[in-house]
């Protein structure tokens, strides 16, 4: 009791002494005084002695896909906390804007791959919009330790605490602590603190892990290309290799490139604007027959080994029937040996990243190169061994993938899967979601986002028609497919496509001023049209250009929409 009243007195004295310069507040002792939560945050004990704080001036960010260039000052704060009764330590990192640039905003950020943070990569976006921005290490050891480094603990031994921290708990705590810290640091009293989230890929999944569980955590969230439906998503990475193995054909890299180039060339104009961007992969699915390119010649110069790929020789050849069969098999999505649909796939025009083969200079032939995403998931999370690569995939079929998915879906349904479709608490609290996905994503299929949006629509508005349900859902949850974009980034193979770099500004305008984005603001970030502004249509509307590519309309086209929807008849339970 005595302790509690001391806390209140201290907080009050801080409020009176409201500082006006960053130098007055950006000190370890002031930060410590802004981290007095009492029992407000149940089960969490801040380690006061761990606080670091320093002023950083003239920090700059340039060429980031997710926020415009900026120069800014901030207060750089880190500290650790533990959970009552647990022998653990979680580090959090917050960048705080200067008192004169603070705009009563807080932003949580997430990770990528098996990392739960993006280093300091996502934090500038918050500070430049007057928000305190936070990242967590999930308790895995350090900001650069990823979850797969602590899972499994030993071969055969799960690390459940780490799993649930990665699954959703760490980002939740980051937000709860960050919001309270922000209020105290800036002595906000009863002033409304707007709270936000921004992340892509695993960061997109991190975002959904909160939206699905915690109604009042954020006023608005940006979730890009989310790695949700985790079991399906990780294991589908192996499908391209299974298709190759089934056909016993390992396409040379130049043949795969040629197939992509021809697909882009054929499908680019279908959207009404010949700009090298396939803005309508659905029309491409409906009207482009890959078989038409069999026999076309290709050639590529030799390329030295890079950090990402081994050396390739000079290549000359023609597109083969088997090469096209590989491409078609991949695009059709995962199927079991009875032909039942197990999962969806990448859109035509996405590069065949999972299908990449490797050249064996001793045998002078192209060989299988197994997707590490899938191998790591199966080894660590299904088999529970500390390993990340398969020696081979002998005997692996669509049935194997189906069974692995079923097993890991069940095992991680309440931690990693992240497809809970009932968003009632978030909606009731007035939250807004801006969900985007590169239509030519080669790592997480764009159709995965469409499926989840559909699941939410059907669960939230079961009695409304497709159109009316979408209208109702779009009041607070909007999905935008970004023409030509790759995985959380612009796409080198479609350089004239836009990328939504100003998402946070758009979301803030929606949340704080009620301006819902009718189309999503975006910018061309590379190539001849760099800097050009473009608008992205709101799902389920699709872009259609007229007047030689000068005028864009967002049209409703049921036949196109239908190409995005799959029925997974390989499973008995609904796949949200
Ligand atoms: C921010 O604080 C951390 C922890 O003290 C430190 O490692 C890092 O160098 C600081 N960053 C800057 C730019 O001062
Ligand atoms: C595909 O197109 C790119 C960009 O125009 C070009 O650099 C590359 O050589 C083409 N590849 C093939 C195999 O035609
Ligand atoms: C491929 O064919 C082109 C055109 O015939 C030729 O110029 C080139 O030298 C050939 N390259 C290889 C590696 O055979
Ligand atoms: C764990 O299992 C992997 C895969 O079987 C093996 O390579 C590794 O040596 C094992 N580690 C230990 C510590 O036994
Ligand atoms: C829209 O993007 C353009 C650049 O393409 C930018 O100048 C403008 O500020 C953005 N508008 C909003 C509302 O974010
Ligand atoms: Ca086009």
Coordinates of C-alpha atoms and ligand atoms in Angstrom, one line a residue:
X1 CA 0.0 0.0 0.0
X2 CA 2.7 2.4 1.0
X3 CA 4.5 1.5 -2.2
X4 CA 1.4 2.2 -4.3
X5 CA 0.9 5.6 -2.9
X6 CA 4.5 6.5 -3.4
X7 CA 4.1 5.5 -7.0
X8 CA 1.2 7.9 -7.5
X9 CA 3.0 10.7 -5.8
X10 CA 6.0 10.2 -8.0
X11 CA 3.9 10.1 -11.2
X12 CA 2.2 13.3 -10.2
X13 CA 5.5 15.1 -9.6
X14 CA 6.7 14.0 -13.0
X15 CA 3.6 15.4 -14.6
X16 CA 4.1 18.8 -13.0
X17 CA 7.6 18.9 -14.1
X18 CA 6.6 18.2 -17.7
X19 CA 9.8 18.7 -19.6
X20 CA 10.0 20.5 -22.9
X21 CA 13.4 19.3 -24.3
X22 CA 14.6 15.9 -25.1
X23 CA 17.7 16.5 -22.9
X24 CA 15.6 16.8 -19.8
X25 CA 13.7 13.5 -20.4
X26 CA 16.1 11.3 -22.3
X27 CA 18.0 10.0 -19.2
X28 CA 17.9 6.6 -17.5
X29 CA 16.5 8.1 -14.3
X30 CA 13.6 9.9 -16.0
X31 CA 12.9 6.7 -18.0
X32 CA 12.9 4.7 -14.7
X33 CA 10.4 7.1 -13.2
X34 CA 8.2 6.6 -16.3
X35 CA 8.2 2.8 -15.9
X36 CA 6.3 2.5 -12.6
X37 CA 3.4 0.3 -13.3
X38 CA 2.6 -1.3 -9.9
X39 CA 0.1 -4.1 -10.6
X40 CA -1.2 -2.4 -13.7
X41 CA 0.6 -4.9 -15.9
X42 CA 0.0 -8.2 -14.2
X43 CA 2.9 -10.6 -13.9
X44 CA 5.5 -8.3 -15.4
X45 CA 8.4 -6.9 -13.4
X46 CA 10.5 -4.2 -15.0
X47 CA 14.2 -4.4 -14.2
X48 CA 14.9 -0.8 -13.5
X49 CA 18.6 -1.2 -13.4
X50 CA 18.6 -2.4 -17.0
X51 CA 17.4 0.9 -18.4
X52 CA 19.5 2.6 -21.0
X53 CA 18.6 5.9 -22.6
X54 CA 20.5 8.2 -25.0
X55 CA 19.7 11.0 -27.4
X56 CA 20.3 10.4 -31.1
X57 CA 20.3 13.5 -33.3
X58 CA 20.0 13.8 -37.1
X59 CA 19.2 10.1 -37.6
X60 CA 18.1 9.5 -41.1
X61 CA 16.2 6.9 -43.1
X62 CA 16.5 6.6 -46.9
X63 CA 15.0 4.3 -49.5
X64 CA 12.8 2.3 -47.1
X65 CA 9.8 0.6 -48.7
X66 CA 7.5 1.2 -45.7
X67 CA 8.0 4.9 -45.0
X68 CA 9.3 8.0 -46.8
X69 CA 12.8 9.4 -46.3
X70 CA 13.2 11.5 -43.1
X71 CA 15.7 13.0 -40.8
X72 CA 14.8 13.1 -37.1
X73 CA 16.0 13.1 -33.5
X74 CA 14.9 10.6 -30.9
X75 CA 15.5 9.2 -27.5
X76 CA 16.8 5.6 -27.7
X77 CA 15.6 3.5 -24.8
X78 CA 16.1 -0.2 -23.9
X79 CA 15.3 -2.1 -20.8
X80 CA 14.5 -5.6 -19.7
X81 CA 11.6 -7.2 -17.8
X82 CA 10.8 -10.7 -16.4
X83 CA 7.6 -12.6 -15.6
X84 CA 6.8 -13.2 -12.0
X85 CA 7.8 -16.7 -11.0
X86 CA 9.6 -17.4 -14.2
X87 CA 13.4 -17.3 -14.6
X88 CA 13.3 -15.3 -17.8
X89 CA 14.4 -11.9 -19.3
X90 CA 12.7 -10.0 -22.1
X91 CA 14.4 -7.0 -23.7
X92 CA 12.4 -4.2 -25.3
X93 CA 13.5 -1.3 -27.4
X94 CA 11.7 2.0 -27.8
X95 CA 12.5 5.0 -29.9
X96 CA 10.7 8.1 -28.5
X97 CA 10.2 11.3 -30.6
X98 CA 11.3 14.6 -29.1
X99 CA 8.6 16.3 -26.9
X100 CA 7.9 18.9 -29.6
X101 CA 7.4 16.3 -32.3
X102 CA 5.4 13.8 -30.2
X103 CA 1.9 13.5 -31.6
X104 CA 0.2 11.3 -28.9
X105 CA 0.9 8.1 -30.9
X106 CA 2.4 4.7 -30.1
X107 CA 3.5 2.1 -32.7
X108 CA 4.4 -1.6 -32.1
X109 CA 6.5 -3.3 -34.8
X110 CA 7.1 -7.0 -35.6
X111 CA 9.5 -9.4 -37.2
X112 CA 10.3 -11.4 -40.3
X113 CA 11.1 -15.1 -40.9
X114 CA 11.6 -16.5 -37.4
X115 CA 12.7 -13.1 -36.0
X116 CA 10.3 -11.3 -33.8
X117 CA 11.7 -7.8 -34.6
X118 CA 13.2 -6.2 -37.6
X119 CA 16.2 -4.8 -35.8
X120 CA 15.8 -1.0 -35.8
X121 CA 14.4 -1.2 -39.4
X122 CA 10.8 -0.6 -38.5
X123 CA 11.2 2.0 -35.8
X124 CA 11.9 5.1 -37.8
X125 CA 8.4 4.9 -39.4
X126 CA 6.9 5.5 -35.9
X127 CA 9.1 8.4 -34.9
X128 CA 8.7 10.3 -38.2
X129 CA 4.9 10.3 -37.5
X130 CA 5.3 11.5 -33.9
X131 CA 4.9 8.0 -32.4
X132 CA 6.9 6.1 -29.8
X133 CA 8.0 3.0 -31.7
X134 CA 8.8 -0.3 -30.0
X135 CA 10.4 -3.7 -30.8
X136 CA 10.9 -6.8 -28.6
X137 CA 13.4 -9.6 -28.4
X138 CA 10.7 -12.1 -27.3
X139 CA 12.9 -13.2 -24.4
X140 CA 15.0 -15.3 -26.8
X141 CA 18.3 -13.9 -25.6
X142 CA 19.0 -10.8 -27.6
X143 CA 17.5 -8.6 -30.3
X144 CA 19.3 -10.6 -32.9
X145 CA 18.3 -14.1 -31.6
X146 CA 15.5 -15.5 -33.5
X147 CA 12.9 -18.0 -32.3
X148 CA 14.2 -20.9 -34.3
X149 CA 17.5 -20.6 -32.4
X150 CA 15.7 -21.5 -29.2
X151 CA 13.3 -24.1 -30.6
X152 CA 13.5 -26.9 -29.9
X153 CA 15.4 -26.6 -26.6
X154 CA 17.1 -29.9 -27.4
X155 CA 16.2 -32.6 -29.9
X156 CA 12.8 -33.7 -28.9
X157 CA 12.2 -31.1 -26.2
X158 CA 9.7 -28.3 -26.9
X159 CA 10.3 -24.7 -25.6
X160 CA 6.7 -23.9 -25.1
X161 CA 7.3 -20.6 -23.3
X162 CA 9.3 -19.3 -26.3
X163 CA 6.6 -20.6 -28.7
X164 CA 3.8 -18.6 -27.0
X165 CA 6.0 -15.6 -26.7
X166 CA 6.7 -15.8 -30.5
X167 CA 3.1 -16.8 -31.2
X168 CA 1.5 -13.7 -29.6
X169 CA 2.5 -12.9 -26.1
X170 CA 5.7 -10.9 -26.6
X171 CA 4.1 -8.4 -29.1
X172 CA 1.2 -8.0 -26.7
X173 CA 3.5 -7.2 -23.8
X174 CA 5.5 -4.9 -26.0
X175 CA 2.3 -2.9 -26.7
X176 CA 0.9 -2.9 -23.2
X177 CA 4.2 -1.8 -21.7
X178 CA 5.0 0.6 -24.5
X179 CA 1.6 2.4 -24.3
X180 CA 1.8 2.9 -20.5
X181 CA 5.5 4.0 -20.8
X182 CA 4.5 6.5 -23.5
X183 CA 1.7 8.0 -21.4
X184 CA 4.0 8.4 -18.4
X185 CA 7.1 9.6 -20.3
X186 CA 5.1 12.4 -22.0
X187 CA 2.9 13.0 -18.9
X188 CA -0.2 12.6 -21.0
X189 CA -2.7 12.5 -18.2
X190 CA -6.1 11.8 -19.8
X191 CA -5.1 12.8 -23.3
X192 CA -6.0 10.0 -25.8
X193 CA -3.0 8.0 -26.9
X194 CA -3.5 6.5 -30.4
X195 CA -1.9 3.2 -30.8
X196 CA -0.8 1.5 -34.0
X197 CA 1.0 -1.5 -35.5
X198 CA 3.0 -1.9 -38.7
X199 CA 4.6 -5.1 -39.9
X200 CA 5.0 -7.4 -43.0
X201 CA 5.5 -11.2 -43.5
X202 CA 6.1 -12.7 -40.0
X203 CA 5.4 -9.1 -39.0
X204 CA 2.0 -9.3 -40.7
X205 CA 1.3 -12.5 -38.7
X206 CA 2.5 -10.8 -35.5
X207 CA -0.1 -8.1 -36.2
X208 CA -3.0 -10.6 -36.8
X209 CA -2.0 -12.5 -33.6
X210 CA -3.0 -9.4 -31.7
X211 CA -6.0 -8.2 -33.8
X212 CA -7.5 -11.7 -33.3
X213 CA -7.0 -11.8 -29.6
X214 CA -6.9 -8.3 -28.0
X215 CA -9.7 -6.0 -29.0
X216 CA -8.3 -2.8 -27.5
X217 CA -4.6 -3.1 -28.0
X218 CA -4.4 -0.9 -31.1
X219 CA -6.6 1.7 -32.8
X220 CA -5.2 0.7 -36.2
X221 CA -2.9 -1.9 -37.7
X222 CA -1.0 -2.4 -41.0
X223 CA -0.5 -6.0 -41.8
X224 CA 1.5 -6.8 -44.9
X225 CA 1.7 -10.2 -46.6
X226 CA 1.0 -12.0 -43.3
X227 CA 2.8 -15.4 -42.6
X228 CA -0.4 -16.7 -41.1
X229 CA -2.0 -20.1 -41.6
X230 CA 1.5 -21.0 -40.6
X231 CA 1.5 -24.8 -41.0
X232 CA 0.0 -24.5 -44.5
X233 CA 2.2 -21.6 -45.4
X234 CA 5.6 -23.1 -44.4
X235 CA 4.9 -26.5 -45.9
X236 CA 3.6 -25.2 -49.2
X237 CA 7.1 -23.9 -49.8
X238 CA 8.0 -27.5 -50.6
X239 CA 5.3 -28.0 -53.3
X240 CA 7.4 -26.7 -56.2
X241 CA 10.1 -29.2 -55.4
X242 CA 7.6 -32.0 -55.1
X243 CA 6.2 -31.1 -58.6
X244 CA 9.7 -31.2 -60.0
X245 CA 10.4 -34.5 -58.4
X246 CA 7.1 -36.0 -59.6
X247 CA 7.9 -34.9 -63.2
X248 CA 11.6 -35.8 -62.8
X249 CA 12.4 -32.4 -64.4
X250 CA 14.6 -29.7 -62.9
X251 CA 14.2 -26.6 -65.1
X252 CA 17.4 -24.6 -65.8
X253 CA 17.2 -21.2 -64.2
X254 CA 17.1 -19.5 -67.6
X255 CA 14.0 -21.5 -68.6
X256 CA 12.2 -20.5 -65.4
X257 CA 13.1 -16.9 -66.1
X258 CA 11.9 -17.2 -69.6
X259 CA 8.6 -18.6 -68.4
X260 CA 8.2 -15.6 -66.1
X261 CA 9.2 -13.1 -68.8
X262 CA 6.7 -14.6 -71.2
X263 CA 3.9 -14.6 -68.6
X264 CA 4.5 -11.0 -67.8
X265 CA 4.7 -10.0 -71.5
X266 CA 1.4 -11.8 -72.2
X267 CA -0.6 -10.7 -69.1
X268 CA 0.7 -7.2 -68.7
X269 CA -1.7 -5.6 -71.3
X270 CA -4.8 -7.5 -69.9
X271 CA -5.2 -4.8 -67.3
X272 CA -5.5 -2.2 -70.0
X273 CA -2.1 -0.6 -69.5
X274 CA 1.1 -2.0 -71.0
X275 CA 3.6 -1.0 -68.4
X276 CA 5.4 -4.3 -67.6
X277 CA 3.1 -4.8 -64.6
X278 CA 0.6 -7.6 -64.3
X279 CA -2.1 -5.8 -62.3
X280 CA -4.6 -8.5 -63.1
X281 CA -3.1 -11.9 -62.3
X282 CA -6.7 -13.2 -62.2
X283 CA -7.2 -12.3 -65.9
X284 CA -3.8 -13.9 -66.6
X285 CA -5.1 -17.1 -64.9
X286 CA -8.3 -17.0 -67.0
X287 CA -6.8 -16.1 -70.4
X288 CA -3.2 -17.1 -70.6
X289 CA -2.2 -20.6 -71.5
X290 CA 1.3 -21.4 -70.6
X291 CA 1.5 -24.1 -73.2
X292 CA 1.6 -21.4 -75.9
X293 CA 5.2 -20.6 -75.0
X294 CA 6.6 -24.2 -75.5
X295 CA 9.4 -24.0 -78.0
X296 CA 10.3 -20.4 -77.5
X297 CA 14.1 -19.9 -77.4
X298 CA 15.9 -18.6 -74.3
X299 CA 19.4 -17.6 -73.5
X300 CA 21.2 -16.3 -70.5
X301 CA 24.8 -15.3 -69.9
X302 CA 26.9 -17.2 -67.3
X303 CA 26.5 -15.7 -63.8
X304 CA 29.0 -16.0 -60.9
X305 CA 27.9 -17.3 -57.6
X306 CA 26.3 -14.8 -55.3
X307 CA 25.4 -14.9 -51.6
X308 CA 22.0 -16.2 -52.6
X309 CA 22.7 -18.5 -55.5
X310 CA 25.4 -20.7 -56.9
X311 CA 27.1 -20.0 -60.2
X312 CA 25.1 -20.7 -63.3
X313 CA 26.7 -21.4 -66.8
X314 CA 25.7 -19.7 -70.0
X315 CA 22.4 -21.3 -71.1
X316 CA 20.7 -21.7 -74.5
X317 CA 17.6 -23.7 -75.1
X318 CA 13.9 -23.6 -75.8
X319 CA 11.0 -23.8 -73.3
X320 CA 10.1 -27.4 -72.9
X321 CA 6.7 -29.1 -72.3
X322 CA 8.1 -30.4 -69.0
X323 CA 9.2 -26.9 -67.9
X324 CA 5.6 -25.6 -68.6
X325 CA 4.2 -28.6 -66.7
X326 CA 6.3 -27.7 -63.7
X327 CA 5.0 -24.1 -63.9
X328 CA 1.4 -25.2 -64.2
X329 CA 1.8 -27.7 -61.4
X330 CA 3.1 -25.0 -59.1
X331 CA 0.4 -22.5 -60.0
X332 CA -2.4 -25.1 -59.5
X333 CA -1.4 -25.3 -55.8
X334 CA -0.7 -28.3 -53.5
X335 CA -2.7 -31.4 -54.3
X336 CA -2.7 -34.8 -52.7
X337 CA -2.2 -37.9 -54.8
X338 CA -6.0 -38.3 -55.2
X339 CA -6.1 -34.8 -56.8
X340 CA -7.7 -33.2 -53.8
X341 CA -6.8 -29.6 -53.1
X342 CA -4.5 -29.2 -50.1
X343 CA -3.4 -25.6 -50.4
X344 CA -3.3 -22.5 -52.7
X345 CA -0.4 -21.1 -54.6
X346 CA 1.4 -18.1 -56.1
X347 CA -0.2 -16.0 -58.7
X348 CA 1.1 -16.2 -62.3
X349 CA 3.9 -13.7 -62.8
X350 CA 5.4 -14.4 -59.3
X351 CA 9.0 -15.6 -59.8
X352 CA 9.4 -19.3 -59.1
X353 CA 11.5 -18.8 -56.0
X354 CA 10.7 -22.2 -54.4
X355 CA 11.4 -24.0 -57.7
X356 CA 14.9 -22.7 -58.2
X357 CA 17.2 -25.5 -59.2
X358 CA 21.0 -25.8 -59.0
X359 CA 23.6 -26.5 -61.6
X360 CA 26.0 -29.4 -61.0
X361 CA 29.1 -28.7 -63.0
X362 CA 30.4 -32.2 -62.6
X363 CA 27.4 -33.9 -64.1
X364 CA 26.6 -30.9 -66.3
X365 CA 23.0 -31.0 -65.3
X366 CA 20.4 -29.2 -63.3
X367 CA 19.3 -30.6 -59.9
X368 CA 16.8 -30.3 -57.2
X369 CA 17.4 -27.4 -54.7
X370 CA 15.2 -28.0 -51.7
X371 CA 13.3 -25.1 -50.1
X372 CA 14.8 -24.3 -46.7
X373 CA 11.6 -22.7 -45.4
X374 CA 9.8 -26.0 -45.6
X375 CA 12.7 -28.2 -44.5
X376 CA 13.3 -26.1 -41.5
X377 CA 9.7 -26.1 -40.5
X378 CA 9.2 -29.8 -40.9
X379 CA 12.5 -30.7 -39.0
X380 CA 12.1 -28.2 -36.2
X381 CA 8.4 -28.1 -35.7
X382 CA 7.1 -31.4 -36.8
X383 CA 10.1 -33.7 -36.1
X384 CA 11.4 -31.5 -33.2
X385 CA 15.1 -31.7 -34.2
X386 CA 17.7 -29.0 -34.2
X387 CA 18.2 -29.0 -37.9
X388 CA 17.2 -27.0 -41.0
X389 CA 18.0 -28.8 -44.1
X390 CA 16.8 -32.0 -45.9
X391 CA 19.4 -34.2 -47.6
X392 CA 16.6 -35.2 -50.1
X393 CA 12.9 -35.5 -50.4
X394 CA 12.8 -39.0 -51.6
X395 CA 9.3 -40.4 -51.3
X396 CA 7.7 -37.1 -50.4
X397 CA 4.4 -36.5 -52.2
X398 CA 1.4 -34.3 -51.9
X399 CA 0.1 -36.7 -49.4
X400 CA 3.1 -36.2 -47.2
X401 CA 2.7 -32.4 -47.4
X402 CA -1.0 -32.8 -46.5
X403 CA -0.2 -35.0 -43.5
X404 CA 2.6 -32.7 -42.3
X405 CA 0.2 -29.8 -42.5
X406 CA -2.5 -31.6 -40.6
X407 CA -0.2 -32.6 -37.8
X408 CA 1.4 -29.1 -37.4
X409 CA -1.9 -27.3 -37.9
X410 CA -3.3 -29.1 -34.9
X411 CA -0.1 -28.8 -32.8
X412 CA 0.2 -25.0 -33.4
X413 CA -3.4 -24.0 -33.9
X414 CA -3.4 -21.8 -30.8
X415 CA 0.0 -20.3 -31.3
X416 CA 1.4 -20.0 -34.9
X417 CA -1.6 -20.7 -37.1
X418 CA -3.2 -17.3 -36.5
X419 CA -6.3 -17.6 -38.6
X420 CA -9.0 -17.0 -36.0
X421 CA -11.7 -15.3 -38.1
X422 CA -14.0 -13.8 -35.5
X423 CA -12.7 -10.3 -34.9
X424 CA -15.7 -9.1 -32.8
X425 CA -13.6 -7.7 -29.9
X426 CA -11.4 -5.7 -32.2
X427 CA -14.3 -4.4 -34.3
X428 CA -16.4 -3.6 -31.2
X429 CA -13.5 -1.5 -29.9
X430 CA -13.4 0.5 -33.2
X431 CA -10.2 -0.9 -34.6
X432 CA -9.1 -0.4 -38.2
X433 CA -7.0 -2.8 -40.3
X434 CA -5.1 -2.0 -43.4
X435 CA -4.0 -5.3 -44.9
X436 CA -1.9 -5.4 -48.1
X437 CA -0.2 -8.1 -50.1
X438 CA 2.0 -7.9 -53.2
X439 CA 0.0 -9.6 -56.0
X440 CA 3.2 -11.2 -57.4
X441 CA 4.5 -12.3 -54.0
X442 CA 6.9 -15.3 -54.5
X443 CA 7.1 -16.3 -50.8
X444 CA 3.6 -16.0 -49.3
X445 CA 0.9 -16.4 -52.0
X446 CA -1.4 -13.3 -52.3
X447 CA -4.4 -15.7 -52.4
X448 CA -3.6 -16.5 -48.7
X449 CA -4.6 -13.0 -47.7
X450 CA -7.7 -13.1 -49.9
X451 CA -8.7 -16.4 -48.2
X452 CA -8.4 -14.9 -44.7
X453 CA -10.3 -11.7 -45.7
X454 CA -13.1 -14.0 -47.0
X455 CA -13.0 -16.1 -43.8
X456 CA -13.5 -13.0 -41.7
X457 CA -16.3 -11.7 -44.0
X458 CA -18.2 -15.0 -43.8
X459 CA -17.9 -15.3 -40.0
X460 CA -18.6 -11.7 -39.3
X461 CA -21.4 -11.2 -41.8
X462 CA -22.9 -14.6 -42.4
X463 CA -26.3 -13.3 -43.5
X464 CA -25.0 -10.8 -46.0
X465 CA -24.3 -11.4 -49.7
X466 CA -20.7 -11.3 -50.9
X467 CA -21.0 -7.7 -52.0
X468 CA -22.9 -6.5 -48.9
X469 CA -20.6 -8.4 -46.6
X470 CA -17.6 -6.8 -48.2
X471 CA -19.1 -3.4 -47.9
X472 CA -19.7 -4.0 -44.2
X473 CA -16.3 -5.4 -43.6
X474 CA -14.6 -2.6 -45.5
X475 CA -15.9 -0.2 -43.0
X476 CA -13.1 -1.3 -40.7
X477 CA -10.9 -4.0 -42.4
X478 CA -9.5 -3.3 -45.9
X479 CA -7.5 -5.5 -48.1
X480 CA -5.4 -4.1 -51.0
X481 CA -3.5 -6.3 -53.5
X482 CA -0.5 -4.4 -54.8
X483 CA 0.0 -4.8 -58.5
X484 CA 3.3 -6.4 -59.5
X485 CA 4.8 -6.2 -56.0
X486 CA 6.9 -9.0 -54.6
X487 CA 7.2 -10.2 -51.0
X488 CA 6.9 -7.1 -48.8
X489 CA 8.8 -5.2 -51.5
X490 CA 8.8 -3.8 -54.9
X491 CA 9.6 -6.3 -57.6
X492 CA 12.7 -6.1 -59.8
X493 CA 10.9 -8.1 -62.6
X494 CA 8.0 -5.5 -62.6
X495 CA 9.8 -2.3 -61.8
X496 CA 6.9 0.1 -62.8
X497 CA 4.6 -1.3 -60.1
X498 CA 3.6 0.9 -57.1
X499 CA 4.4 0.2 -53.5
X500 CA 2.3 1.6 -50.6
X501 CA 5.1 3.5 -48.8
X502 CA 2.8 5.9 -47.0
X503 CA 0.6 3.3 -45.3
X504 CA 1.1 4.7 -41.8
X505 CA 0.1 8.1 -42.9
X506 CA -3.0 6.6 -44.5
X507 CA -3.9 4.6 -41.5
X508 CA -3.4 7.6 -39.1
X509 CA -5.8 9.6 -41.3
X510 CA -8.4 6.8 -41.2
X511 CA -8.1 6.3 -37.4
X512 CA -7.8 9.9 -36.3
X513 CA -9.8 11.7 -38.9
X514 CA -12.2 9.1 -40.2
X515 CA -10.8 9.2 -43.7
X516 CA -11.1 5.7 -45.0
X517 CA -8.8 5.0 -47.9
X518 CA -11.1 4.5 -51.0
X519 CA -7.9 3.5 -52.8
X520 CA -4.5 2.9 -51.3
X521 CA -1.9 5.6 -51.8
X522 CA 1.3 4.2 -53.4
X523 CA 4.5 5.3 -55.1
X524 CA 6.7 3.8 -57.8
X525 CA 10.0 3.2 -55.9
X526 CA 12.3 2.1 -58.8
X527 CA 12.8 2.3 -62.5
X528 CA 11.9 4.9 -65.1
X529 CA 8.8 6.0 -63.3
X530 CA 10.3 6.4 -59.8
X531 CA 8.4 8.8 -57.6
X532 CA 5.2 8.5 -59.6
X533 CA 2.0 8.3 -57.5
X534 CA -0.5 5.4 -58.1
X535 CA -3.6 4.3 -56.4
X536 CA -4.4 0.7 -55.5
X537 CA -7.9 -0.8 -55.8
X538 CA -9.8 -2.0 -52.7
X539 CA -10.5 -5.7 -52.7
X540 CA -12.7 -7.2 -54.1
X541 CA -12.6 -4.5 -56.8
X542 CA -9.9 -5.0 -59.4
X543 CA -8.0 -2.4 -61.5
X544 CA -8.9 -1.8 -65.2
X545 CA -7.2 0.9 -67.2
X546 CA -8.6 2.7 -70.2
X547 CA -7.6 5.6 -72.5
X548 CA -4.2 4.0 -73.2
X549 CA -3.4 3.5 -69.5
X550 CA -4.4 7.0 -68.4
X551 CA -7.6 6.3 -66.5
X552 CA -8.0 3.6 -63.9
X553 CA -11.2 2.2 -62.7
X554 CA -11.8 -0.3 -59.9
X555 CA -14.3 -2.9 -61.3
X556 CA -16.3 -5.7 -59.8
X557 CA -15.6 -8.9 -61.8
X558 CA -17.0 -12.0 -60.4
X559 CA -15.2 -14.4 -62.8
X560 CA -11.9 -12.8 -61.7
X561 CA -12.8 -12.9 -58.0
X562 CA -13.6 -16.6 -58.4
X563 CA -10.0 -17.4 -59.5
X564 CA -8.8 -16.3 -56.1
X565 CA -11.0 -18.7 -54.1
X566 CA -10.1 -22.3 -53.4
X567 CA -11.8 -25.2 -51.8
X568 CA -9.5 -27.4 -49.7
X569 CA -11.3 -30.7 -50.0
X570 CA -8.2 -32.6 -48.7
X571 CA -9.2 -31.5 -45.1
X572 CA -12.4 -32.2 -43.2
X573 CA -12.2 -29.1 -41.0
X574 CA -12.7 -25.6 -42.5
X575 CA -9.4 -23.9 -43.3
X576 CA -9.8 -20.2 -42.3
Ligands
LIG1 C1 20.5 2.5 -28.6 O1 20.7 1.8 -27.3 C2 21.3 0.5 -27.4 C3 21.3 -0.1 -26.0 O2 22.0 0.7 -25.2 C4 22.7 0.7 -28.0 O3 23.2 -0.6 -28.2 C5 22.6 1.4 -29.4 O4 23.9 1.6 -29.9 C6 21.9 2.7 -29.2 N1 21.7 3.3 -30.5 C7 22.2 4.5 -30.8 C8 22.0 5.0 -32.2 O5 22.7 5.3 -30.0
LIG2 C1 13.8 -11.7 -68.6 O1 13.6 -10.3 -68.7 C2 14.7 -9.5 -68.0 C3 14.2 -8.1 -68.0 O2 13.9 -7.6 -69.2 C4 16.0 -9.7 -68.8 O3 17.0 -9.0 -68.2 C5 16.3 -11.2 -68.8 O4 17.4 -11.4 -69.6 C6 15.1 -12.0 -69.4 N1 15.4 -13.4 -69.2 C7 15.2 -14.3 -70.2 C8 15.6 -15.7 -69.9 O5 14.7 -14.0 -71.3
LIG3 C1 23.5 -19.0 -77.5 O1 23.0 -18.6 -78.7 C2 23.4 -17.4 -79.2 C3 22.6 -17.1 -80.5 O2 22.7 -18.1 -81.3 C4 24.9 -17.3 -79.3 O3 25.2 -16.0 -79.7 C5 25.5 -17.7 -78.0 O4 26.9 -17.7 -78.1 C6 25.0 -19.0 -77.5 N1 25.5 -19.2 -76.2 C7 25.8 -20.4 -75.7 C8 26.3 -20.5 -74.3 O5 25.8 -21.4 -76.4
LIG4 C1 19.7 -33.4 -33.2 O1 19.2 -34.0 -34.3 C2 19.9 -33.6 -35.5 C3 19.1 -34.2 -36.7 O2 18.9 -35.6 -36.5 C4 21.3 -34.1 -35.5 O3 22.0 -33.7 -36.7 C5 22.0 -33.4 -34.3 O4 23.3 -33.9 -34.2 C6 21.2 -33.7 -33.0 N1 21.8 -33.0 -31.9 C7 22.1 -33.5 -30.8 C8 22.7 -32.5 -29.7 O5 22.0 -34.7 -30.5
LIG5 C1 0.6 9.7 -51.3 O1 1.8 9.3 -51.9 C2 2.5 10.5 -52.4 C3 3.7 9.9 -53.1 O2 3.3 9.0 -54.1 C4 2.9 11.4 -51.3 O3 3.6 12.5 -51.8 C5 1.6 11.8 -50.5 O4 2.0 12.5 -49.4 C6 0.9 10.6 -50.1 N1 -0.4 11.0 -49.5 C7 -0.9 10.4 -48.4 C8 -2.2 10.9 -47.9 O5 -0.2 9.6 -47.7
LIG6 CA1 -0.1 -3.7 -67.0

